[in-house]
Short mmCIF file of C-alpha atoms in Angstrom, two decimals:
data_model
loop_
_atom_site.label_atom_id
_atom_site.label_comp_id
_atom_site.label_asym_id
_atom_site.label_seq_id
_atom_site.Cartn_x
_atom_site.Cartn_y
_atom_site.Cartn_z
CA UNK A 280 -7.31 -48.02 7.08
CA UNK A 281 -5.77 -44.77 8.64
CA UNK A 282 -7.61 -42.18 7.51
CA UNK A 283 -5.21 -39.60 8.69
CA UNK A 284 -2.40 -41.38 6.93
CA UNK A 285 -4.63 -41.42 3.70
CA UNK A 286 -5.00 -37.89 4.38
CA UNK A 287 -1.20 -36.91 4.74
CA UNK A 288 -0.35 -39.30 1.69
CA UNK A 289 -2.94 -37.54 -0.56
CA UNK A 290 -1.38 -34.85 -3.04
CA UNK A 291 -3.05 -31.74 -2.79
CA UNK A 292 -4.71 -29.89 -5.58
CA UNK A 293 -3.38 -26.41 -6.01
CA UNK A 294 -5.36 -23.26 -7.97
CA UNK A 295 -3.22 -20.31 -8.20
CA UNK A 296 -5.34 -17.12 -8.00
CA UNK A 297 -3.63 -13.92 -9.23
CA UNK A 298 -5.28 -10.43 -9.24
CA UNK A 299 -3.85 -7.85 -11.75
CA UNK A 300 -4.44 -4.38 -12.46
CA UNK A 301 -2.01 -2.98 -15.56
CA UNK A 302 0.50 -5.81 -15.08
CA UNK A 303 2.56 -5.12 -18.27
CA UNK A 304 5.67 -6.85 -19.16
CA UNK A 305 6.08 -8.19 -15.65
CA UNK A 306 2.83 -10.06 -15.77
CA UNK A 307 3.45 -11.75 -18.80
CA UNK A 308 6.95 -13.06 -16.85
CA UNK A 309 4.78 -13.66 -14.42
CA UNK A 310 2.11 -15.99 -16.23
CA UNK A 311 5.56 -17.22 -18.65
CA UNK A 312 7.06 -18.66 -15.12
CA UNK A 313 4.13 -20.74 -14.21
CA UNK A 314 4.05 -22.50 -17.42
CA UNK A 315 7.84 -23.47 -16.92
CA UNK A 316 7.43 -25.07 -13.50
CA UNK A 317 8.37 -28.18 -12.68
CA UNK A 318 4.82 -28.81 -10.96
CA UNK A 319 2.41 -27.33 -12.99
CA UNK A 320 -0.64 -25.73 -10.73
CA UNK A 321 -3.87 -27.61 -11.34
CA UNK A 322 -5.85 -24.53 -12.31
CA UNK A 323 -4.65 -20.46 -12.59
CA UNK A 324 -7.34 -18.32 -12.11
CA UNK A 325 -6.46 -14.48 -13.01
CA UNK A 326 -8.72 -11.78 -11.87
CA UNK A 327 -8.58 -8.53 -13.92
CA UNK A 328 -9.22 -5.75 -12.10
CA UNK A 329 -10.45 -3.10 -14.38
CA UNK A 330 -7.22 -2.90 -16.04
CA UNK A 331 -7.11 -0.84 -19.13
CA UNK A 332 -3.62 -2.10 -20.92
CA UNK A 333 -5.65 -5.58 -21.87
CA UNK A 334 -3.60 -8.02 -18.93
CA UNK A 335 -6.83 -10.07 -19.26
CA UNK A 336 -6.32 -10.75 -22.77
CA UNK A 337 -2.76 -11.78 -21.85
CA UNK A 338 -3.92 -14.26 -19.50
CA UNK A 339 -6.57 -15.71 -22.22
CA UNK A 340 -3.29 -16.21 -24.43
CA UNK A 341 -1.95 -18.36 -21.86
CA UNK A 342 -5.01 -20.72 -21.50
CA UNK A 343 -6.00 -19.36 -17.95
CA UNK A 344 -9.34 -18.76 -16.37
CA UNK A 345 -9.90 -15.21 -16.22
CA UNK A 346 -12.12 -12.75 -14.75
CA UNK A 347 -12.56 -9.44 -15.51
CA UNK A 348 -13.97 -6.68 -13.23
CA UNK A 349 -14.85 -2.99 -15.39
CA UNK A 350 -13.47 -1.14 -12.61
CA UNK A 351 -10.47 -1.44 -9.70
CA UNK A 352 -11.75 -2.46 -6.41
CA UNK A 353 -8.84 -3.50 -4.95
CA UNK A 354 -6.47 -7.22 -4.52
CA UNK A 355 -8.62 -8.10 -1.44
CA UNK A 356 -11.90 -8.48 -3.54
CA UNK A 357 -10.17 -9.48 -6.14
CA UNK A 358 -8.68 -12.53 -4.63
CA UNK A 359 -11.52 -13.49 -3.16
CA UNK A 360 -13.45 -13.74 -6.40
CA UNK A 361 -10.79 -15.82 -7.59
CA UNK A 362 -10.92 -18.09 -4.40
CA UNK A 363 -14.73 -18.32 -5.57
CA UNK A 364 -14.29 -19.54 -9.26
CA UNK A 365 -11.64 -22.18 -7.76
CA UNK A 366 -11.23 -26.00 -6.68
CA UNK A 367 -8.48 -26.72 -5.88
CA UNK A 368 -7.54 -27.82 -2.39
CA UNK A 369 -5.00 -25.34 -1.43
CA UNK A 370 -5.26 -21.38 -2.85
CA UNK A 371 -1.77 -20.34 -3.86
CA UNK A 372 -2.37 -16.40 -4.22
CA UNK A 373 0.80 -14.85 -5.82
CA UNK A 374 1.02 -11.21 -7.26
CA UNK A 375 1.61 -10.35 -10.84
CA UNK A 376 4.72 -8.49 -10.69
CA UNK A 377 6.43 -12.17 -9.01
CA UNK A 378 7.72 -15.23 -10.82
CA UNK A 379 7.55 -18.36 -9.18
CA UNK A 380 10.87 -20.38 -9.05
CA UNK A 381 11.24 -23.87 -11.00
CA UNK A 382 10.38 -25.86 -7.89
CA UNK A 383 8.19 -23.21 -5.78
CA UNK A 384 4.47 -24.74 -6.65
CA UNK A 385 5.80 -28.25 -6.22
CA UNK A 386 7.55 -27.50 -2.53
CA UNK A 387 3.78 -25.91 -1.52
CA UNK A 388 2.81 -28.98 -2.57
CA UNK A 389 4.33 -30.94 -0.68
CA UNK A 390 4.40 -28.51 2.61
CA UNK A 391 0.50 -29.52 2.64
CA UNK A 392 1.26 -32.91 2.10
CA UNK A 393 3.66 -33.35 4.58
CA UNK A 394 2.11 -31.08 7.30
CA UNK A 395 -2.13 -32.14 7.47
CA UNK A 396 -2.66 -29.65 10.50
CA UNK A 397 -1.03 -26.70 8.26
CA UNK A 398 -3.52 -24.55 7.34
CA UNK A 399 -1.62 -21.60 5.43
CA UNK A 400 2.04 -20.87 4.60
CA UNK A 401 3.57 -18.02 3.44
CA UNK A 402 6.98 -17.71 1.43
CA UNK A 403 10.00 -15.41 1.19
CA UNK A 404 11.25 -12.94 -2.17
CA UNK A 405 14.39 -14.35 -3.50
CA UNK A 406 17.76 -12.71 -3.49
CA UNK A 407 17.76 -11.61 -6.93
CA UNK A 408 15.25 -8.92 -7.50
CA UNK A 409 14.11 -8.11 -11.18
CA UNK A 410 14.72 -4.18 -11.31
CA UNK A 411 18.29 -3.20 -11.23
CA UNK A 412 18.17 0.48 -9.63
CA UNK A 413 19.56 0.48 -6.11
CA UNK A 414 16.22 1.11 -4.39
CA UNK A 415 14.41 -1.47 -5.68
CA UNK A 416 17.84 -4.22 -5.21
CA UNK A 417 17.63 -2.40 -1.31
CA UNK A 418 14.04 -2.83 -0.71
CA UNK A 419 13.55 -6.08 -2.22
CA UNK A 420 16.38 -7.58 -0.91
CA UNK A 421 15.40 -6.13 2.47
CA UNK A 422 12.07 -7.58 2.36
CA UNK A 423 14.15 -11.10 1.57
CA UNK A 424 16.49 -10.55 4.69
CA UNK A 425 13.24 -9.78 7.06
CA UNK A 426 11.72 -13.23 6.37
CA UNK A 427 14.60 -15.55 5.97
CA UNK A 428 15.53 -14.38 9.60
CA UNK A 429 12.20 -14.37 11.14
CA UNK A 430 10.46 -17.05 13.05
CA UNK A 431 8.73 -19.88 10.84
CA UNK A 432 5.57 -19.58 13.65
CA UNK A 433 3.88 -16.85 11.73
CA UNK A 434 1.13 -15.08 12.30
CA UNK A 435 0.39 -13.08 9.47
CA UNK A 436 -0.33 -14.15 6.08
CA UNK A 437 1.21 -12.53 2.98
CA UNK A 438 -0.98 -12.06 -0.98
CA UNK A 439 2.66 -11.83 -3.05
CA UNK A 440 3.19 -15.71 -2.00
CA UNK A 441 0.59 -17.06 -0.02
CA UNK A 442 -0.87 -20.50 0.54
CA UNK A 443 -4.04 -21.48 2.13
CA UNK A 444 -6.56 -24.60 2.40
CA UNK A 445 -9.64 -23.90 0.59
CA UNK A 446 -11.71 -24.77 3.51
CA UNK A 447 -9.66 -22.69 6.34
CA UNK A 448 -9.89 -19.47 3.67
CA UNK A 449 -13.81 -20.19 3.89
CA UNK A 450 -14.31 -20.34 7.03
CA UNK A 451 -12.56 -17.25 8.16
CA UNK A 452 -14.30 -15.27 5.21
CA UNK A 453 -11.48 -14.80 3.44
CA UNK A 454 -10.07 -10.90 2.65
CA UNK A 455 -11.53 -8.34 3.87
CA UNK A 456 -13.41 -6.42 0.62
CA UNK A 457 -12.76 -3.07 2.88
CA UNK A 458 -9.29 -2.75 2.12
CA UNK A 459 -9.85 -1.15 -1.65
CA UNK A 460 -6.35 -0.81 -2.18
CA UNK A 461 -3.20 -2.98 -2.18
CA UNK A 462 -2.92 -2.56 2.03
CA UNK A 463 -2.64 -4.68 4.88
CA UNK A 464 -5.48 -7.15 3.46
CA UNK A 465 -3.46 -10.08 4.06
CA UNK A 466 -1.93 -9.41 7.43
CA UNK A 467 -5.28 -9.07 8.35
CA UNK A 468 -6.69 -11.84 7.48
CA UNK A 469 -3.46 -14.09 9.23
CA UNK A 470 -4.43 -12.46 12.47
CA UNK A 471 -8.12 -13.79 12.00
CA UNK A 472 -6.73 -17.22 10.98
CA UNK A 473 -4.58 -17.10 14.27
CA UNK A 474 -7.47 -15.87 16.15
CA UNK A 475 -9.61 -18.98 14.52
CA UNK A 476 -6.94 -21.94 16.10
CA UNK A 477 -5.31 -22.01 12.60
CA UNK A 478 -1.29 -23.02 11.65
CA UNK A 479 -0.04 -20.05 9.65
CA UNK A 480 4.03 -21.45 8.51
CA UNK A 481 6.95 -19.34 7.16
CA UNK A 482 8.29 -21.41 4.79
CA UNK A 483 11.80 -19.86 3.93
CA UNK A 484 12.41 -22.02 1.03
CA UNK A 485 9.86 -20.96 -0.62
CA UNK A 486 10.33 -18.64 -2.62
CA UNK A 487 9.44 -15.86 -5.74
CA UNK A 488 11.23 -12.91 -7.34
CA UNK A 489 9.91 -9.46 -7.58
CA UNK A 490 10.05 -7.38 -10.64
CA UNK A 491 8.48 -4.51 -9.30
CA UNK A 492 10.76 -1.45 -9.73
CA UNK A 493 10.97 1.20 -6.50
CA UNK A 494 11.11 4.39 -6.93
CA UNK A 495 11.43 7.07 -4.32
CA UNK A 496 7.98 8.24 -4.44
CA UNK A 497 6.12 5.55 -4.83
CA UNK A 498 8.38 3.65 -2.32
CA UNK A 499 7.18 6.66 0.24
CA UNK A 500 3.85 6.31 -0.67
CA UNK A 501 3.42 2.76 -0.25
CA UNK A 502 5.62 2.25 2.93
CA UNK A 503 3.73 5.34 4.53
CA UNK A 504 0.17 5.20 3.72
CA UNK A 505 -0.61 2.07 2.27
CA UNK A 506 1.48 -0.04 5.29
CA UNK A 507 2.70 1.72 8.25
CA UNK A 508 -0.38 3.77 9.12
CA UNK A 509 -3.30 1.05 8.62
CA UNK A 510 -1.09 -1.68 10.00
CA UNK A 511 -0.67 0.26 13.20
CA UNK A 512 -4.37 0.90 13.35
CA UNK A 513 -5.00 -3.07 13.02
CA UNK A 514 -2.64 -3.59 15.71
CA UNK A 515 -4.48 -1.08 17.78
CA UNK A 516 -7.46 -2.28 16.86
CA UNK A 517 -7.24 -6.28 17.72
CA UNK A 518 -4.69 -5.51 20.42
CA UNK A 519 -2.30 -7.54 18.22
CA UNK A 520 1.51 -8.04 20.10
CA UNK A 521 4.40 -6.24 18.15
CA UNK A 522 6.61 -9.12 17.80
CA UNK A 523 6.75 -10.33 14.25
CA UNK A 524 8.83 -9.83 10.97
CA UNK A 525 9.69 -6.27 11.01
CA UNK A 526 7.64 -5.06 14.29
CA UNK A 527 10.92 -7.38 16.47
CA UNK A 528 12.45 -5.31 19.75
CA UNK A 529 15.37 -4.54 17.67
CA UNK A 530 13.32 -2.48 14.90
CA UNK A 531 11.51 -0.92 17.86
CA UNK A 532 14.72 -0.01 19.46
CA UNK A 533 16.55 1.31 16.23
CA UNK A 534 13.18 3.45 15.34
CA UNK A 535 13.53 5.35 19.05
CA UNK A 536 17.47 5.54 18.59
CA UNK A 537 16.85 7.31 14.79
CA UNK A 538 14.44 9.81 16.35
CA UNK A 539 17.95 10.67 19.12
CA UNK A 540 19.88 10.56 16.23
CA UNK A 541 17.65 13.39 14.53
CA UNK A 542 17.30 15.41 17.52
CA UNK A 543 20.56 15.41 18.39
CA UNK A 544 21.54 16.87 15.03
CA UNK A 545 18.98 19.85 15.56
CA UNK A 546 19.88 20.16 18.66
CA UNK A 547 23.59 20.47 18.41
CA UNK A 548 23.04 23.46 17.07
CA UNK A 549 22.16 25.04 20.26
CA UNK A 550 24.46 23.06 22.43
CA UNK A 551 27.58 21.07 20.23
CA UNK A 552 27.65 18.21 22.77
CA UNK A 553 24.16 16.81 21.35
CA UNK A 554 26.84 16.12 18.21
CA UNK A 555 28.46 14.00 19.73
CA UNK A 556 25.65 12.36 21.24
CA UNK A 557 24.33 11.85 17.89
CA UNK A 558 27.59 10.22 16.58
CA UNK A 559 27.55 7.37 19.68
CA UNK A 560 23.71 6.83 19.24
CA UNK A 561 24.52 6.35 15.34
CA UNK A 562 26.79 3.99 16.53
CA UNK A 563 24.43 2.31 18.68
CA UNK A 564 22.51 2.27 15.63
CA UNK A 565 25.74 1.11 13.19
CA UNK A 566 26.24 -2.84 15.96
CA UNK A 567 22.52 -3.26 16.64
CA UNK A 568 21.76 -3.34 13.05
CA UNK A 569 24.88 -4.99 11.90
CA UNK A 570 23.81 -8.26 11.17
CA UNK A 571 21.47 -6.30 8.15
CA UNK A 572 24.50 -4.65 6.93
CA UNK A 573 26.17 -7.83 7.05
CA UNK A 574 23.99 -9.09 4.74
CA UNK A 575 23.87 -6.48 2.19
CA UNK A 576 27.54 -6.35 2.29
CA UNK A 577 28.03 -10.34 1.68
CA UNK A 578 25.29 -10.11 -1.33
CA UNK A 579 26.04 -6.88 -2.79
CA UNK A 580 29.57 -5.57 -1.71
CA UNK A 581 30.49 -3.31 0.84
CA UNK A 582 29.70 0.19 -1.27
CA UNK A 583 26.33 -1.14 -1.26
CA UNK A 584 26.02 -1.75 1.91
CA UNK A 585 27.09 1.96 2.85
CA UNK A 586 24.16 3.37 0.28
CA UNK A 587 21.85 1.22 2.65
CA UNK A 588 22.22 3.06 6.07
CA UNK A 589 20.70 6.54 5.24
CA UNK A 590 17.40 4.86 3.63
CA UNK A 591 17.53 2.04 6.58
CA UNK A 592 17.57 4.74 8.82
CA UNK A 593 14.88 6.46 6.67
CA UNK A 594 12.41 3.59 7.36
CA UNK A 595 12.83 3.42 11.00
CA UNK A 596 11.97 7.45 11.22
CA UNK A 597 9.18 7.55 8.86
CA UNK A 598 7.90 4.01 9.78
CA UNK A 599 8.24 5.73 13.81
CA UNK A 600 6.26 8.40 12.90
CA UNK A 601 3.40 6.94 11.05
CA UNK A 602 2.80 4.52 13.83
CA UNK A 603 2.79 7.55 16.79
CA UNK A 604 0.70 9.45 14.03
CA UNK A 605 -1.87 7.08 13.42
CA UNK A 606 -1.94 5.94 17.53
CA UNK A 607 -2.61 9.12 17.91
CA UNK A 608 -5.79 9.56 15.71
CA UNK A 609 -6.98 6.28 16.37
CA UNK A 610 -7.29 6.86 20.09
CA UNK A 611 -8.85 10.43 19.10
CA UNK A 612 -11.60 8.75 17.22
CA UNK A 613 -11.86 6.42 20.19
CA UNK A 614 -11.90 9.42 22.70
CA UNK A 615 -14.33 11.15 20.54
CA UNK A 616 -16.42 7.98 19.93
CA UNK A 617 -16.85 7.76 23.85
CA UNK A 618 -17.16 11.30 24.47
CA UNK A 619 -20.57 11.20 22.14
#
């Protein structure tokens, strides 16, 4: 017999792990959503961490395994305490402000079925997010765009709909318990599983909806400090090439137009013709980009699509300026490091 063939024929058994803080409503859609797919997961392990509006008691209503931590510590150690308690052959980690789809467990079933060299796969939000306000439709929808147009050779790995093989997510070590907040835990650990000789697939069909509603502040908070700067000091610090999802020449292009764009407009002041250097590098900006306004236009209309430009324009300034930020402090800490 082929034991290869055995291998590839086998179906895979899948344990969704789910860390959850307060999840409220949305977790209960959440947990509600797993029960009503088509391919029910062979175990769901939820991992309470130190929530205080009961979400573990909500997950005992729905018959799953639960674990319960007295105080946060963050996703990372979370998920890898669920990892622990499960046995199933692939680790599906999902957040608890997503619902699956009808079909989403039962297509990472079969991705690892089909595919015996694929060690992890990441999936893609859908195009209708939960929250109605514009910035969370914009952000989420955003987030949707980034992945369905990005290569399926991936090299990061992503905790709001991530797959893995039990034994790959061993051997690497799984998250990194350092990370104590929601952060770049998961793009981390892709880059070791690249490192390690691993196949990390963007599987585009694949998909889960977000409920999570955006806010300016807390969208600011979260892009800023909880993203951009520690992402840009893992990239620094593993020498890791700029080149996939967001982090594409075209992003890097538009983020060094914005900043001539914003000069230009203080500058103009002093000397008019910066104004209308401004308006042609906003141009620049308007047919570089187009293909994203494109696509917020054909999903959401072309008002919509107008309401996008200032806050796409947004990201590329303040995502440009946490990444010079933090290069610059992380080579001070080198410099000083050396100098002592």
């Amino acid at each position: 017999m082929n034991s290869s063939s055995d291998n590839a024929s086998r179906l895979p058994s899948i344990s969704v792990v789910i860390p959850v803080y307060n999840g409220g409503e949305n977790f209960r859609r959440c947990l509600d959503s797993l029960k009503r797919s088509s391919r029910q997961p062979d175990e769901v392990i939820v991992v309470a961490d130190g929530d205080t509006d009961g979400s573990w008691e909500v997950a005992k209503e729905f018959g799953f395994t639960v674990f319960r931590y007295d105080s946060a510590g963050g996703p990372a150690r979370a998920r890898n305490q669920g990892a622990k308690l499960a046995h199933g052959d692939v680790l599906f980690f999902i957040d608890a402000d997503v619902t699956v789809g009808h079909d989403t467990i039962l297509s990472v079933e079969k991705a690892f079925q089909q595919d015996v060299n694929l060690a992890a796969l990441i999936g893609s939000y859908d195009d209708q997010p939960g929250a109605e306000n514009f910035l969370s439709q914009y952000k989420n929808l955003f987030h949707h765009y980034t992945h369905q147009v990005s290569s399926e050779k991936a090299s990061t790995f992503w905790g709001a709909c991530g797959a893995i093989r039990a034994d790959a997510f061993k051997a690497v070590g799984g998250f990194d318990e350092r990370y104590s907040k929601p952060c770049v835990e998961d793009i981390e650990l892709g880059y070791r599983l690249k490192r390690a000789g691993y196949t990390i697939r963007l599987c585009k069909h694949i998909q889960v909806k977000h409920l999570k509603c955006w806010q300016p502040v807390s969208l600011l908070r979260a892009e800023i400090f909880y993203r951009a700067l520690p992402w840009t000091e893992l990239i620094l610090s593993q020498s890791q090439p700029m080149n996939d999802l967001n982090l594409d020449r075209t992003n890097q292009l538009s983020v060094v137009l914005s900043f001539v764009v914003l000069g230009c407009l203080v500058g103009g002041w002093v000397n008019p013709f910066l104004w209308i250097v401004a308006i042609a590098t906003m141009v620049g900006l308007l047919v570089i980009n187009q293909r994203v306004y494109r696509f917020f236009w054909h999903k959401r209309g072309a008002l919509f699509a107008l309401r996008v430009i200032p806050w796409h324009w947004l990201y590329f300034l303040y995502g440009g300026a946490a990444f010079a930020y933090g290069t610059v402090t992380y080579r001070f800490r080198q410099f000083s490091t050396f100098a002592n």
